[in-house]
Coordinates of C-alpha atoms in Angstrom, one line a residue:
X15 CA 10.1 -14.6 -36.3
X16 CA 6.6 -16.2 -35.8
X17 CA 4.6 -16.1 -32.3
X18 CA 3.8 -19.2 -30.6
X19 CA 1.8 -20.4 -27.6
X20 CA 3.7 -23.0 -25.1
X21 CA 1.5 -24.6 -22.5
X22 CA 2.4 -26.5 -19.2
X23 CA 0.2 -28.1 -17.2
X24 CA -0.7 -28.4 -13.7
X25 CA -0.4 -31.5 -10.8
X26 CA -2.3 -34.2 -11.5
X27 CA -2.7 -37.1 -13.6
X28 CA -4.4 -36.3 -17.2
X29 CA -5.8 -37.1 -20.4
X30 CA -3.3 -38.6 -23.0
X31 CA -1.3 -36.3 -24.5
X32 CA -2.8 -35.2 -27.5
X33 CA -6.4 -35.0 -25.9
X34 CA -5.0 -32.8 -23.1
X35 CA -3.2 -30.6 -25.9
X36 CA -6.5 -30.5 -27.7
X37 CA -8.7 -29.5 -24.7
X38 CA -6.2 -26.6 -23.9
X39 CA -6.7 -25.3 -27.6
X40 CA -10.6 -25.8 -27.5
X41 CA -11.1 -23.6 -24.1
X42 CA -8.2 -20.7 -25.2
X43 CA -10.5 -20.8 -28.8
X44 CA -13.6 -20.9 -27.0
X45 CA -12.3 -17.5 -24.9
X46 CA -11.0 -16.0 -27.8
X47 CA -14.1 -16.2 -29.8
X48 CA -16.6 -15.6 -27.1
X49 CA -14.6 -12.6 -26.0
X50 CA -12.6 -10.9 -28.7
X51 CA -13.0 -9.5 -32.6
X52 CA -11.6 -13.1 -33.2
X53 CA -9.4 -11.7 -35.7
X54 CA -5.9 -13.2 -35.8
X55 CA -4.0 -16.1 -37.5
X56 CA -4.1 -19.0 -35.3
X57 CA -0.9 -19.6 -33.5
X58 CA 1.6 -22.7 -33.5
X59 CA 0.4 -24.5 -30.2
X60 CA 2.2 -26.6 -27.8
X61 CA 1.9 -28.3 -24.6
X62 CA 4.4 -29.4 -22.6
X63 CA 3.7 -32.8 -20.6
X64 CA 4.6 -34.4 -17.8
X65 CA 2.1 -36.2 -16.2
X66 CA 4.1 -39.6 -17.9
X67 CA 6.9 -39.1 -15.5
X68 CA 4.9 -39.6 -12.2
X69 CA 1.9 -41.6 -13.6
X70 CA 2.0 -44.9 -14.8
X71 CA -1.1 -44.5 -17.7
X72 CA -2.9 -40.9 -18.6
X73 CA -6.7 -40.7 -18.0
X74 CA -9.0 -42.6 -20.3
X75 CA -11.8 -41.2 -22.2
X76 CA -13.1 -44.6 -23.0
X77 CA -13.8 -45.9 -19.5
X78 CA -17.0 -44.7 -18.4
X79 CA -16.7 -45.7 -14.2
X80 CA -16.5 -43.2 -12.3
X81 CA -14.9 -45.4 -9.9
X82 CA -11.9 -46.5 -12.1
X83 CA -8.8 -43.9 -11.0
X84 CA -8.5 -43.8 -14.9
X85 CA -11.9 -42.1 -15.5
X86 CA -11.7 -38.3 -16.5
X87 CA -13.8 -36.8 -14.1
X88 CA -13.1 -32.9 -15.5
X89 CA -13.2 -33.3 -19.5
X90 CA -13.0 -30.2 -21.3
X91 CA -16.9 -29.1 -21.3
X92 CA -17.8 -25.8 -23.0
X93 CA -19.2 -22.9 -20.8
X94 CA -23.1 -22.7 -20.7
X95 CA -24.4 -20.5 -18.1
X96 CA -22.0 -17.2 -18.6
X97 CA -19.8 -16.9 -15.6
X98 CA -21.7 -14.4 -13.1
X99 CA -19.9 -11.4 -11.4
X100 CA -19.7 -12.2 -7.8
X101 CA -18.9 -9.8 -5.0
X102 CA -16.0 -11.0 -3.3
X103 CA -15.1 -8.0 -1.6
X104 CA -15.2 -10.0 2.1
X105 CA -13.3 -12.7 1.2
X106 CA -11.1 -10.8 -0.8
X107 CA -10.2 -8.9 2.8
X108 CA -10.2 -12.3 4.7
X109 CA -7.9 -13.9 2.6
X110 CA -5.5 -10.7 2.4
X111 CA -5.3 -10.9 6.3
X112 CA -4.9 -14.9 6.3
X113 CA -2.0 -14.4 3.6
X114 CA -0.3 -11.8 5.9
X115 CA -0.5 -13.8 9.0
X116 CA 1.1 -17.3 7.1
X117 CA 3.9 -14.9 5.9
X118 CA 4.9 -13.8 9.2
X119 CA 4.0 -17.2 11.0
X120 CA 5.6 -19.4 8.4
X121 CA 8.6 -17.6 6.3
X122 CA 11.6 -15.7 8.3
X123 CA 13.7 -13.1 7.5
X124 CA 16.5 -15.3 5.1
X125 CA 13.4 -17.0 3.6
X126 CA 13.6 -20.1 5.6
X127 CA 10.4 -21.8 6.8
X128 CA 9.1 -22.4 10.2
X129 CA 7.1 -25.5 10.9
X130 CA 9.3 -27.3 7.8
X131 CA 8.2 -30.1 9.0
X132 CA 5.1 -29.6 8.8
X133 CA 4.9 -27.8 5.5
X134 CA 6.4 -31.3 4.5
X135 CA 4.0 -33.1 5.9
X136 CA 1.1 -30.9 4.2
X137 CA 2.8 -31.7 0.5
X138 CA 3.3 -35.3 1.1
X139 CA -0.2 -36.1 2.2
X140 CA -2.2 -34.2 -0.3
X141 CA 0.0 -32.8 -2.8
X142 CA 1.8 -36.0 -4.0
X143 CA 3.2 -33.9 -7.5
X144 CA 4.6 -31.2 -5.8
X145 CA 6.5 -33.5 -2.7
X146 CA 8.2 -35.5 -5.7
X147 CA 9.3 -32.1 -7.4
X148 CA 11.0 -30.5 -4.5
X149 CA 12.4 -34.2 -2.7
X150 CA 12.9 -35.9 -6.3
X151 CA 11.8 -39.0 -4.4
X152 CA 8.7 -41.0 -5.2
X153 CA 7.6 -43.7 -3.8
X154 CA 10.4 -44.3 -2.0
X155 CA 12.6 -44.7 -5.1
X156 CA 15.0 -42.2 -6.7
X157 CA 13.8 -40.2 -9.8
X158 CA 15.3 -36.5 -11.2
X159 CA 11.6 -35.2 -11.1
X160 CA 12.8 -31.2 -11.0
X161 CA 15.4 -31.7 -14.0
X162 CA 13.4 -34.3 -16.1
X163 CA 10.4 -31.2 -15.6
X164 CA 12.6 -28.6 -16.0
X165 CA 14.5 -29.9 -19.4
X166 CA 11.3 -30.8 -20.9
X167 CA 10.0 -26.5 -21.0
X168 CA 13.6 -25.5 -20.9
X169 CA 14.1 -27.6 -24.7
X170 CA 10.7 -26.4 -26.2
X171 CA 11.7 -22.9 -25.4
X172 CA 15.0 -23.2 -26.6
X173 CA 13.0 -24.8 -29.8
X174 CA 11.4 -21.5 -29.6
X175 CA 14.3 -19.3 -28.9
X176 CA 13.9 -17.5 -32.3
X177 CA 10.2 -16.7 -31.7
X178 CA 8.2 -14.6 -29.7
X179 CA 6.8 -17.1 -26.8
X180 CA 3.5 -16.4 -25.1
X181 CA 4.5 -18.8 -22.2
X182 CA 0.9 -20.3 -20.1
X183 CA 1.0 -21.8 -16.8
X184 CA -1.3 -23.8 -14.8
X185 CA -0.9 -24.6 -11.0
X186 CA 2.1 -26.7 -10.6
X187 CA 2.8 -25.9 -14.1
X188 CA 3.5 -22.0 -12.8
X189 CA 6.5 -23.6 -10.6
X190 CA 7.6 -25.2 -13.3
X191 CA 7.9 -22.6 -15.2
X192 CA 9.1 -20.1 -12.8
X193 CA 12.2 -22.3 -12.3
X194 CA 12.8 -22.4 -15.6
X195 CA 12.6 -19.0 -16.5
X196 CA 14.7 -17.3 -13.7
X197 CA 17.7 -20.4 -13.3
X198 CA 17.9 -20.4 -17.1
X199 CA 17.6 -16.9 -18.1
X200 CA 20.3 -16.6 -20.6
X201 CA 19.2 -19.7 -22.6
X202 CA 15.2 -18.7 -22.8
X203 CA 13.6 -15.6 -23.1
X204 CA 9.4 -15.4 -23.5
X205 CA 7.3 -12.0 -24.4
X206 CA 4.4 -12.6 -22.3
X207 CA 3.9 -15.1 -19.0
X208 CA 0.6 -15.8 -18.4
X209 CA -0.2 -17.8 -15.0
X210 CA -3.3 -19.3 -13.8
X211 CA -4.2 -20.8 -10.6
X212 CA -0.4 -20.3 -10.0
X213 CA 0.9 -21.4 -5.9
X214 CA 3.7 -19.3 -6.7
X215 CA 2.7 -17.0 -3.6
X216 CA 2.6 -19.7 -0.8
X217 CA 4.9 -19.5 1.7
X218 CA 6.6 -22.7 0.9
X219 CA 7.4 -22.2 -2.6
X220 CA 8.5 -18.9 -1.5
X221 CA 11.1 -20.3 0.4
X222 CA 12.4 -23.3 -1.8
X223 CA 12.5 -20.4 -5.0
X224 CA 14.4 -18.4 -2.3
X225 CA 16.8 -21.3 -1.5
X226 CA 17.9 -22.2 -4.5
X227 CA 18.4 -19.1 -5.8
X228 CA 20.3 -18.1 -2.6
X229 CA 18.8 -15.1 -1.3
X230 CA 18.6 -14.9 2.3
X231 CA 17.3 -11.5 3.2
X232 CA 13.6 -10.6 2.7
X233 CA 13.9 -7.4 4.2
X234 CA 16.8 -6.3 2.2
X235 CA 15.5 -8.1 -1.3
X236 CA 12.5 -9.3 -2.8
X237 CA 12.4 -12.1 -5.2
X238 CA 12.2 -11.0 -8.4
X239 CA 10.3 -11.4 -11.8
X240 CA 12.7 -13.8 -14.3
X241 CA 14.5 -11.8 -16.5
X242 CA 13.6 -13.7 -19.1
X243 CA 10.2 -12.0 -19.3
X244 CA 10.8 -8.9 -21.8
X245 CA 7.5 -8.0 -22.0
X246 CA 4.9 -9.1 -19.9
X247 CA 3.8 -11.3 -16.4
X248 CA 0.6 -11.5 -16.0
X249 CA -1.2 -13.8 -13.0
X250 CA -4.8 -14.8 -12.5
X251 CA -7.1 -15.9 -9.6
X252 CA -9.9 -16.6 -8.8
X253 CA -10.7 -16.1 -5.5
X254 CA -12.6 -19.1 -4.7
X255 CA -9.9 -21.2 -6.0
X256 CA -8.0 -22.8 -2.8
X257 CA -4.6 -23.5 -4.7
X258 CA -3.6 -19.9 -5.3
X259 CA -5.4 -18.5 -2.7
X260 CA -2.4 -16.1 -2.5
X261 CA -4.1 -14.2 -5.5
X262 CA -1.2 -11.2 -5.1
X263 CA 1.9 -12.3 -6.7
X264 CA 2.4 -8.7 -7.1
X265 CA 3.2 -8.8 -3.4
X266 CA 5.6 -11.3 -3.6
X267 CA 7.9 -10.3 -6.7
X268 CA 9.6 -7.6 -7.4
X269 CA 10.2 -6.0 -11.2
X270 CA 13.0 -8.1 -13.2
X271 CA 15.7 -5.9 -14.8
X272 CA 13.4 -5.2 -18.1
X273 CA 11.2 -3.4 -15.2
X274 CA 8.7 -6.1 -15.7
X275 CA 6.2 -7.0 -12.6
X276 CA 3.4 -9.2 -11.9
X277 CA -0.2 -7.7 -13.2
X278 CA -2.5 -9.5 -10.9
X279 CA -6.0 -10.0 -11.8
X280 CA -9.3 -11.4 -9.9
X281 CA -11.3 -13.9 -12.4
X282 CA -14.4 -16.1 -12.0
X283 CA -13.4 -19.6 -13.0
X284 CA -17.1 -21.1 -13.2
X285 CA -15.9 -24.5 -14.5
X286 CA -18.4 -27.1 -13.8
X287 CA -18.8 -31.1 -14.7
X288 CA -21.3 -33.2 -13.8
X289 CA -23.0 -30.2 -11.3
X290 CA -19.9 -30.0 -9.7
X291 CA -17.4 -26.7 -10.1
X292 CA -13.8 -26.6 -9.9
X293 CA -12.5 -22.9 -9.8
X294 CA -8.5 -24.4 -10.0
X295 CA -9.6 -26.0 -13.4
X296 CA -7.2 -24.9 -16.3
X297 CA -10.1 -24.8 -19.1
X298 CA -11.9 -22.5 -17.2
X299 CA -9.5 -20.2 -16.6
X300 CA -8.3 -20.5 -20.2
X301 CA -11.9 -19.1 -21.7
X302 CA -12.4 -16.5 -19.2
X303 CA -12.7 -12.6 -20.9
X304 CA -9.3 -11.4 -18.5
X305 CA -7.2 -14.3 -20.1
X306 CA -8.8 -14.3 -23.7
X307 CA -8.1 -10.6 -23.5
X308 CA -4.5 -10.9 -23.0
X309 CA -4.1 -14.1 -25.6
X310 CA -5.5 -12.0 -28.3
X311 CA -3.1 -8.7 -27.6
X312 CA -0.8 -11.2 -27.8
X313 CA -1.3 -12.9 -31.3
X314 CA -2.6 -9.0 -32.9
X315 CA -0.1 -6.6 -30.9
X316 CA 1.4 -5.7 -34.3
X317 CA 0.4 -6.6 -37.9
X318 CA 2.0 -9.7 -39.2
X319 CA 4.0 -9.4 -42.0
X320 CA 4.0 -11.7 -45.4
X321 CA 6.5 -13.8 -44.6
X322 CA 5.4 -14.7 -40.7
X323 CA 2.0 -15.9 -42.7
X324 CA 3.9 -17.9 -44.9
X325 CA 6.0 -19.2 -42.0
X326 CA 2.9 -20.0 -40.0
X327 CA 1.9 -22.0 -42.7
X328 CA 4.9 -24.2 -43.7
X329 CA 5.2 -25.1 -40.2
X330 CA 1.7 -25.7 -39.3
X331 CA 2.0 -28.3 -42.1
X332 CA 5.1 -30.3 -41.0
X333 CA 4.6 -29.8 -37.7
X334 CA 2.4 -33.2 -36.3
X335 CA 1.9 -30.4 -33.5
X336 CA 3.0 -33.5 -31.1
X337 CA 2.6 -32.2 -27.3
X338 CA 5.9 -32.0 -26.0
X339 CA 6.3 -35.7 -23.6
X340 CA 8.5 -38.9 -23.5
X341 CA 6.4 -41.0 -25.1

């Protein structure tokens, strides 16, 4: 058995492939050295892609317009300034009262939404990834968006299945995953789940992860951690960060049958490019002390034994390490 690190990312179009994979790496590494003893034998690595299914090219790091909708605008940059400690402790009370309110306004008591239409409004206009996942339409043509997403973790896991999985999440990505996780739960099991500027908590999602796992009775039953996790969920927010600014999935989730709940935790995200910052932006929540913290428990929670080193080794070298994508 050998640990490995799966990655999925969140809505958007990116990089290529391999960049994108690379850039993950680079800003976990960057955490991990900045932040721990930096002691452990690196991991196998993979991302899972999907940008390719609802993109027609990735982002190009050889165009230099900023005007051209292929330009990376965010690039993988490494920190700077150190992230400063901000008191949040108003808007941490705001939001908790804002959340409450959508809860009560938006979701009933068998998980259904009020306002639907509306909510599908909302994802259509701005959130052009996540309207294709739940309506599998785009563009007004057909496509098996949820099952071509789903299969592509489901497959790496199952890859995996043998291993101890430290499974990371960004945005979208933490949907993805979530699905995954509790529809397949006897084909995939993970150790840890780490999310990060996961939307898990919005109303919305609440109610399609309701639906289709057919529970109709908030007040009677909570939804519930996968049981897939064995070991460990753990969720991070930063506060500023308007995708999950229902930081608390805590709140939302109940413990899975291994007794395994959401540990929720408040981060400062200070990734910036070109003076501008972007606390929803995967690489800086990826190099922040909380998640570097938890990475490196991860990889050093007991000493490897001789033959995971040599195992790590033989498949580091015939592994091309390809991200995980049709193409």
């Amino acid at each position: 058995m050998s640990r490995v690190i799966i990655a999925i990312h969140g809505l958007g179009n990116k990089p290529m492939a391999r960049l994108l994979e690379k850039w993950w790496w680079n800003a976990i590494s960057e955490g991990l050295k900045k932040h721990t003893k930096n002691l452990y034998h690196k991991p196998l690595f993979k991302l899972v892609y999907w940008a390719d299914v609802l993109y027609d090219r990735p982002k190009d790091a050889n165009i230099t317009d900023p005007e051209d909708k292929y330009y990376i605008d965010e690039p993988y940059l490494p920190e700077i300034v150190p992230a400063a400690i901000k008191d949040h402790s108003i808007r941490k009370k705001i939001m908790d009262s804002i959340v409450d309110e959508l809860n009560k306004v938006f979701l009933n008591d068998d998980y259904s939404l009020n306002f639907s239409g509306l909510n599908d409004l909302v994802i259509k206009k701005y959130f052009r990834d996540l309207d294709a996942y739940y309506s599998d339409v785009t563009d007004g043509k057909y496509q098996p968006v949820r099952e071509t997403l789903r299969n592509r973790l489901k497959n790496v896991l199952s890859e995996h299945k043998n291993d101890e999985i430290l499974l990371i999440a960004h945005s979208m990505g933490s949907i993805i995953a979530f699905d995954v996780l509790a529809l397949f739960k006897n084909e995939v099991k993970i150790d840890t789940l780490i999310t990060i500027g996961s939307p898990l908590g919005l109303p919305v999602v609440v109610s399609k992860i309701a639906k289709e796992l057919d529970i109709k009775n908030r007040l009677a039953e909570k939804l519930k951690a996968p049981s897939s996790i064995t070991n460990h969920w753990y969720n991070f927010s930063d506060l500023e960060d308007k995708i999950a600014f229902n930081y608390k999935l805590n709140d939302d989730f109940s413990e899975n049958l291994n007794g395994i709940k959401v540990t929720d935790f408040i981060v400062t995200n200070n990734y910036t490019s070109n003076g501008h910052s972007n606390p929803h932006k995967s690489y800086g929540y990826l190099r922040t002390p909380e998640v570097a913290e938890k990475i490196y428990e991860f990889l050093t929670k007991e000493p490897l034994t001789f033959h995971d080193r040599i195992s790590y080794f033989f498949r580091r070298f015939l592994s091309r390490q390809e991200p995980v994508s049709a193409k």
